[in-house]
Each structure stands twice: as C-alpha cells, then as structure tokens.
mmCIF file of C-alpha atoms in Angstrom:
data_model
loop_
_atom_site.group_PDB
_atom_site.id
_atom_site.type_symbol
_atom_site.label_atom_id
_atom_site.label_comp_id
_atom_site.label_asym_id
_atom_site.label_seq_id
_atom_site.Cartn_x
_atom_site.Cartn_y
_atom_site.Cartn_z
ATOM 1 C CA MET A 1 42.066 9.154 -10.262
ATOM 2 C CA THR A 2 38.819 11.181 -10.533
ATOM 3 C CA LEU A 3 36.986 8.286 -12.190
ATOM 4 C CA LEU A 4 38.281 5.786 -9.504
ATOM 5 C CA LEU A 5 36.900 8.111 -6.701
ATOM 6 C CA ARG A 6 33.567 8.561 -8.430
ATOM 7 C CA ARG A 7 33.268 4.687 -8.790
ATOM 8 C CA TRP A 8 34.102 4.318 -5.016
ATOM 9 C CA LEU A 9 31.583 6.969 -4.183
ATOM 10 C CA ILE A 10 28.826 5.301 -6.179
ATOM 11 C CA ALA A 11 29.571 1.974 -4.837
ATOM 12 C CA GLY A 12 29.495 3.281 -1.289
ATOM 13 C CA LEU A 13 26.257 5.110 -1.853
ATOM 14 C CA LEU A 14 24.686 1.833 -3.316
ATOM 15 C CA VAL A 15 25.606 0.126 -0.125
ATOM 16 C CA TRP A 16 24.631 2.846 2.427
ATOM 17 C CA LEU A 17 21.497 4.279 0.944
ATOM 18 C CA PRO A 18 19.316 1.111 0.896
ATOM 19 C CA LEU A 19 20.699 0.101 4.305
ATOM 20 C CA GLY A 20 20.099 3.569 5.855
ATOM 21 C CA VAL A 21 16.550 3.850 4.466
ATOM 22 C CA THR A 22 15.731 0.372 5.609
ATOM 23 C CA LEU A 23 17.080 1.140 9.150
ATOM 24 C CA LEU A 24 15.108 4.317 9.330
ATOM 25 C CA VAL A 25 11.807 2.515 8.260
ATOM 26 C CA ILE A 26 12.474 -0.249 10.859
ATOM 27 C CA ARG A 27 13.210 2.357 13.524
ATOM 28 C CA PHE A 28 10.102 4.302 12.716
ATOM 29 C CA VAL A 29 7.902 1.134 12.906
ATOM 30 C CA VAL A 30 9.488 -0.054 16.031
ATOM 31 C CA GLY A 31 9.218 3.360 17.620
ATOM 32 C CA LEU A 32 5.517 3.605 16.621
ATOM 33 C CA LEU A 33 4.744 0.143 17.993
ATOM 34 C CA ASP A 34 6.675 0.896 21.174
ATOM 35 C CA THR A 35 4.050 3.492 21.955
ATOM 36 C CA SER A 36 1.832 0.648 23.232
ATOM 37 C CA LEU A 37 4.014 0.641 26.310
ATOM 38 C CA LEU A 38 2.155 3.872 27.396
ATOM 39 C CA LEU A 39 -0.608 1.529 28.405
ATOM 40 C CA ILE A 40 1.579 0.231 31.201
ATOM 41 C CA PRO A 41 1.888 2.528 34.299
ATOM 42 C CA PRO A 42 5.388 4.237 34.386
ATOM 43 C CA ALA A 43 6.336 2.395 37.609
ATOM 44 C CA PHE A 44 5.960 -1.014 36.015
ATOM 45 C CA ARG A 45 7.198 -0.009 32.515
ATOM 46 C CA PRO A 46 10.297 -2.072 31.515
ATOM 47 C CA GLU A 47 13.051 -0.293 29.643
ATOM 48 C CA ILE A 48 13.542 -3.007 27.042
ATOM 49 C CA PRO A 49 13.898 -1.799 23.381
ATOM 50 C CA GLY A 50 11.420 -3.393 21.096
ATOM 51 C CA LEU A 51 9.191 -4.787 23.766
ATOM 52 C CA GLY A 52 6.398 -2.544 22.573
ATOM 53 C CA VAL A 53 6.567 -4.393 19.234
ATOM 54 C CA LEU A 54 5.716 -7.759 21.083
ATOM 55 C CA LEU A 55 3.128 -5.995 23.218
ATOM 56 C CA SER A 56 1.392 -4.562 20.077
ATOM 57 C CA ILE A 57 1.266 -7.982 18.510
ATOM 58 C CA VAL A 58 -0.195 -9.480 21.626
ATOM 59 C CA LEU A 59 -2.812 -6.702 21.851
ATOM 60 C CA VAL A 60 -3.806 -7.190 18.143
ATOM 61 C CA LEU A 61 -4.185 -10.884 18.439
ATOM 62 C CA GLY A 62 -5.975 -10.578 21.883
ATOM 63 C CA THR A 63 -8.314 -8.154 20.415
ATOM 64 C CA GLY A 64 -9.005 -10.338 17.411
ATOM 65 C CA ALA A 65 -9.672 -13.319 19.623
ATOM 66 C CA ILE A 66 -12.105 -11.434 21.750
ATOM 67 C CA ALA A 67 -13.876 -9.807 18.737
ATOM 68 C CA ALA A 68 -14.255 -13.236 17.096
ATOM 69 C CA ASN A 69 -16.525 -14.642 19.841
ATOM 70 C CA TYR A 70 -20.171 -13.867 20.517
ATOM 71 C CA VAL A 71 -19.714 -11.585 23.348
ATOM 72 C CA GLY A 72 -16.929 -9.670 21.562
ATOM 73 C CA LYS A 73 -19.026 -9.216 18.446
ATOM 74 C CA ARG A 74 -21.742 -7.821 20.489
ATOM 75 C CA PHE A 75 -19.438 -5.368 22.105
ATOM 76 C CA VAL A 76 -17.990 -4.250 18.878
ATOM 77 C CA LEU A 77 -21.462 -3.741 17.377
ATOM 78 C CA TRP A 78 -22.437 -1.665 20.414
ATOM 79 C CA THR A 79 -19.236 0.407 19.997
ATOM 80 C CA GLU A 80 -19.847 1.028 16.321
ATOM 81 C CA ALA A 81 -23.364 2.171 17.052
ATOM 82 C CA LEU A 82 -22.010 4.568 19.644
ATOM 83 C CA PHE A 83 -19.519 5.996 17.138
ATOM 84 C CA ALA A 84 -22.180 6.345 14.481
ATOM 85 C CA ARG A 85 -23.821 8.863 16.731
ATOM 86 C CA ILE A 86 -20.867 11.142 16.929
ATOM 87 C CA PRO A 87 -20.665 13.380 13.667
ATOM 88 C CA LEU A 88 -16.870 13.647 13.079
ATOM 89 C CA VAL A 89 -15.966 10.262 14.519
ATOM 90 C CA ARG A 90 -18.535 8.329 12.439
ATOM 91 C CA THR A 91 -17.078 9.742 9.283
ATOM 92 C CA VAL A 92 -13.388 8.856 10.143
ATOM 93 C CA TYR A 93 -14.174 5.512 11.752
ATOM 94 C CA GLY A 94 -16.735 4.430 9.151
ATOM 95 C CA GLY A 95 -14.340 5.186 6.244
ATOM 96 C CA MET A 96 -11.353 3.386 7.901
ATOM 97 C CA LYS A 97 -13.521 0.390 8.777
ATOM 98 C CA LYS A 98 -14.780 0.063 5.173
ATOM 99 C CA LEU A 99 -11.251 0.490 3.849
ATOM 100 C CA ALA A 100 -9.820 -2.229 6.157
ATOM 101 C CA GLU A 101 -12.640 -4.612 5.474
ATOM 102 C CA THR A 102 -12.091 -4.147 1.634
ATOM 103 C CA ILE A 103 -8.330 -4.591 1.931
ATOM 104 C CA PHE A 104 -8.211 -7.568 4.238
ATOM 105 C CA SER A 105 -11.019 -9.432 2.793
ATOM 106 C CA ASP A 106 -10.257 -12.777 1.216
ATOM 107 C CA GLN A 107 -12.261 -11.935 -1.827
ATOM 108 C CA SER A 108 -10.810 -8.570 -2.176
ATOM 109 C CA VAL A 109 -8.415 -7.618 -5.094
ATOM 110 C CA SER A 110 -7.515 -4.292 -3.740
ATOM 111 C CA PHE A 111 -3.816 -3.544 -4.273
ATOM 112 C CA ARG A 112 -3.344 -7.067 -5.316
ATOM 113 C CA GLN A 113 -3.223 -6.390 -9.113
ATOM 114 C CA PRO A 114 -0.704 -4.207 -10.678
ATOM 115 C CA ILE A 115 -2.038 -2.683 -13.961
ATOM 116 C CA LEU A 116 -1.070 -0.370 -16.779
ATOM 117 C CA ILE A 117 -3.222 2.616 -17.726
ATOM 118 C CA GLU A 118 -2.978 5.591 -20.119
ATOM 119 C CA TYR A 119 -2.518 8.364 -17.655
ATOM 120 C CA PRO A 120 -2.554 11.487 -17.500
ATOM 121 C CA ARG A 121 -3.387 11.368 -21.105
ATOM 122 C CA LYS A 122 -3.626 9.095 -24.161
ATOM 123 C CA GLY A 123 -0.195 7.779 -25.246
ATOM 124 C CA ILE A 124 1.399 8.208 -21.754
ATOM 125 C CA TRP A 125 1.431 5.061 -19.626
ATOM 126 C CA SER A 126 1.455 4.837 -15.840
ATOM 127 C CA VAL A 127 1.766 1.891 -13.385
ATOM 128 C CA ALA A 128 -1.191 1.727 -11.163
ATOM 129 C CA PHE A 129 -2.975 -0.697 -8.843
ATOM 130 C CA LEU A 130 -6.499 -1.992 -9.102
ATOM 131 C CA THR A 131 -8.510 -1.043 -6.027
ATOM 132 C CA GLY A 132 -12.058 -2.098 -6.872
ATOM 133 C CA SER A 133 -15.135 -1.795 -9.196
ATOM 134 C CA PRO A 134 -17.363 1.133 -8.274
ATOM 135 C CA ILE A 135 -21.097 0.635 -7.894
ATOM 136 C CA GLY A 136 -23.960 2.995 -7.528
ATOM 137 C CA GLU A 137 -24.005 6.426 -9.061
ATOM 138 C CA VAL A 138 -20.441 6.442 -10.224
ATOM 139 C CA GLN A 139 -21.026 3.322 -12.301
ATOM 140 C CA ASP A 140 -24.548 4.364 -13.450
ATOM 141 C CA LYS A 141 -23.351 7.651 -14.909
ATOM 142 C CA THR A 142 -20.505 6.077 -17.071
ATOM 143 C CA ALA A 143 -21.131 4.673 -20.444
ATOM 144 C CA ASP A 144 -18.449 1.910 -19.876
ATOM 145 C CA HIS A 145 -17.887 -0.500 -17.061
ATOM 146 C CA VAL A 146 -15.132 1.338 -15.109
ATOM 147 C CA LEU A 147 -12.541 0.218 -12.571
ATOM 148 C CA THR A 148 -11.134 2.239 -9.649
ATOM 149 C CA CYS A 149 -7.420 2.514 -10.117
ATOM 150 C CA PHE A 150 -4.810 4.025 -7.767
ATOM 151 C CA VAL A 151 -1.888 5.858 -9.397
ATOM 152 C CA PRO A 152 0.938 6.217 -6.814
ATOM 153 C CA THR A 153 3.482 9.047 -6.916
ATOM 154 C CA THR A 154 7.086 8.659 -7.092
ATOM 155 C CA PRO A 155 9.172 8.127 -4.912
ATOM 156 C CA ASN A 156 6.450 8.270 -2.228
ATOM 157 C CA PRO A 157 3.769 5.641 -3.053
ATOM 158 C CA THR A 158 1.480 6.532 -0.068
ATOM 159 C CA SER A 159 0.134 9.399 -1.974
ATOM 160 C CA GLY A 160 -1.334 9.358 -5.411
ATOM 161 C CA PHE A 161 -4.394 9.750 -7.525
ATOM 162 C CA ILE A 162 -7.718 7.792 -7.865
ATOM 163 C CA VAL A 163 -8.884 7.514 -11.550
ATOM 164 C CA LEU A 164 -11.914 5.659 -12.977
ATOM 165 C CA VAL A 165 -10.796 3.842 -16.149
ATOM 166 C CA PRO A 166 -12.786 1.790 -18.517
ATOM 167 C CA GLU A 167 -12.098 -1.951 -18.017
ATOM 168 C CA LYS A 168 -11.348 -2.361 -21.634
ATOM 169 C CA ASP A 169 -8.502 0.279 -21.287
ATOM 170 C CA VAL A 170 -6.839 -1.527 -18.353
ATOM 171 C CA ILE A 171 -3.853 -3.813 -19.001
ATOM 172 C CA ARG A 172 -3.293 -6.281 -16.230
ATOM 173 C CA LEU A 173 0.464 -6.913 -15.574
ATOM 174 C CA LYS A 174 1.937 -10.276 -14.557
ATOM 175 C CA MET A 175 4.429 -8.590 -12.155
ATOM 176 C CA SER A 176 3.845 -8.922 -8.431
ATOM 177 C CA VAL A 177 2.674 -6.047 -6.197
ATOM 178 C CA GLU A 178 6.261 -5.857 -4.663
ATOM 179 C CA GLU A 179 7.883 -5.679 -8.059
ATOM 180 C CA ALA A 180 5.461 -2.837 -9.129
ATOM 181 C CA MET A 181 6.082 -0.913 -5.866
ATOM 182 C CA ARG A 182 9.937 -1.244 -6.308
ATOM 183 C CA LEU A 183 9.476 0.059 -9.786
ATOM 184 C CA VAL A 184 7.582 3.025 -8.514
ATOM 185 C CA ILE A 185 9.801 3.811 -5.499
ATOM 186 C CA SER A 186 13.087 3.531 -7.558
ATOM 187 C CA LEU A 187 11.838 6.111 -10.067
ATOM 188 C CA GLY A 188 11.764 3.357 -12.621
ATOM 189 C CA VAL A 189 15.342 2.295 -12.104
ATOM 190 C CA VAL A 190 14.546 -1.087 -10.720
ATOM 191 C CA THR A 191 12.531 -2.919 -13.425
ATOM 192 C CA PRO A 192 11.122 -6.482 -12.986
ATOM 193 C CA GLU A 193 12.356 -9.203 -15.372
ATOM 194 C CA ARG A 194 10.408 -10.052 -18.428
ATOM 195 C CA THR A 195 7.526 -12.426 -17.888
ATOM 196 C CA ASP A 196 7.135 -13.090 -21.654
ATOM 197 C CA PRO A 197 9.965 -13.477 -24.252
ATOM 198 C CA PRO A 198 10.560 -10.335 -26.315
ATOM 199 C CA ALA A 199 8.651 -10.162 -29.530
ATOM 200 C CA ASP A 200 10.667 -10.840 -32.684
ATOM 201 C CA PRO A 201 11.781 -7.511 -34.449
ATOM 202 C CA PRO A 202 9.864 -6.581 -37.534
ATOM 203 C CA PRO A 203 11.396 -7.646 -40.917
ATOM 204 C CA PRO A 204 13.454 -4.883 -42.640
ATOM 205 C CA THR A 205 11.467 -2.970 -45.256
ATOM 206 C CA PRO A 206 12.836 -3.415 -48.749
#
C-alpha cells in the first residue's frame, strides 16, 4: 500500500509541478506586460485581463516602426546623446543597449551555441553558452585566443558566471539552446538524446 501511495504521489507531482511552474511564469509575464495599461488614464482603462499584453506588443511594434524611419532615427540619436550626459543613466542605458544589440544582431552568436568547458577546474565539466569573443585589453593580455562563456547556475539560469576560456579548450555541442537550458534547469535530470551513435566499447584486455 505504501509503494502504491508513493507511486501516486510521484505521478501527481510530475503532472502538477511542471503545470504549476508554467502557469506561474505565464502569470508573471502577463502581469508584467499588463503594466502598460498604466499609460491609459484610469477613466478610460478597460478591465480586460491580458489586454496589456496586446497593448505592449502594439507599443513595441509601433516604436520599432517609428525608430526605423529617418525622423525616428534622429530622435533616438538625440535621446541617446541626452542620456550620455547623465552619469548614472549613461552607464545603465549604454550597457543595456550594447547587450541588446549584441543579442539581437543577425550576426551575433550570443547564447546561440551551447558549449562544454572544464569549470570550475580541470577534469570537471560544465555546460555553458558562448556569448562572444573579447577584444581589446582582455584579449591582448591572454596568451591564447579566448572566448567569453556564460556558465548558468542551477536551477536558476538567469544568474551565473562569466569565464574566459581558450578557444582550443571549448567543446561545441550539437544540442540546441532549449535542450541545454532544460538540462540546466532540471538539475541534469532532463538530458537531450544522443546526436552521435555511442562509441564501441573497448576490447577486453587479455
């Protein structure tokens, strides 16, 4: 009877845990996007759940359409020049702009390549993501050509460590970014399928 109850408990948790976490994430994202309704005066603000999501999408697309034309580009440049004169704002805004440009660039490989590196020491392997190739002083003061790698923490991949690893020591994985993220978030329980057939076992020693 105890084994049966334990089996039912595990089966129930396997159903509700992923579902509950998914619902919480969706609720958080929808609630965050719903804050765009604050732009509408309270007297005209409709009480429709999820309307802020649609409004946020419209705002982002509209901003992109304006910023893509000549007048919009000039306004964006003027705004950036204004922000560059404010000490704290220029640091935050400049860093976030550079990060967004790097991630969303068509030529960027940031977070699009799962890799395997020996971290935190030789002989211990960690799943990481290639974020770029450093230039300037960082590269000039290293003997080898290094790559910037992000090692996410488990089970929260939004935090982690930045390490500079020689390119010759980086193993590029064939798994997708989504598969690598599932591996990290699940504490290694959810592993992707093999992309290559397993190697033949070594012959027995006589």
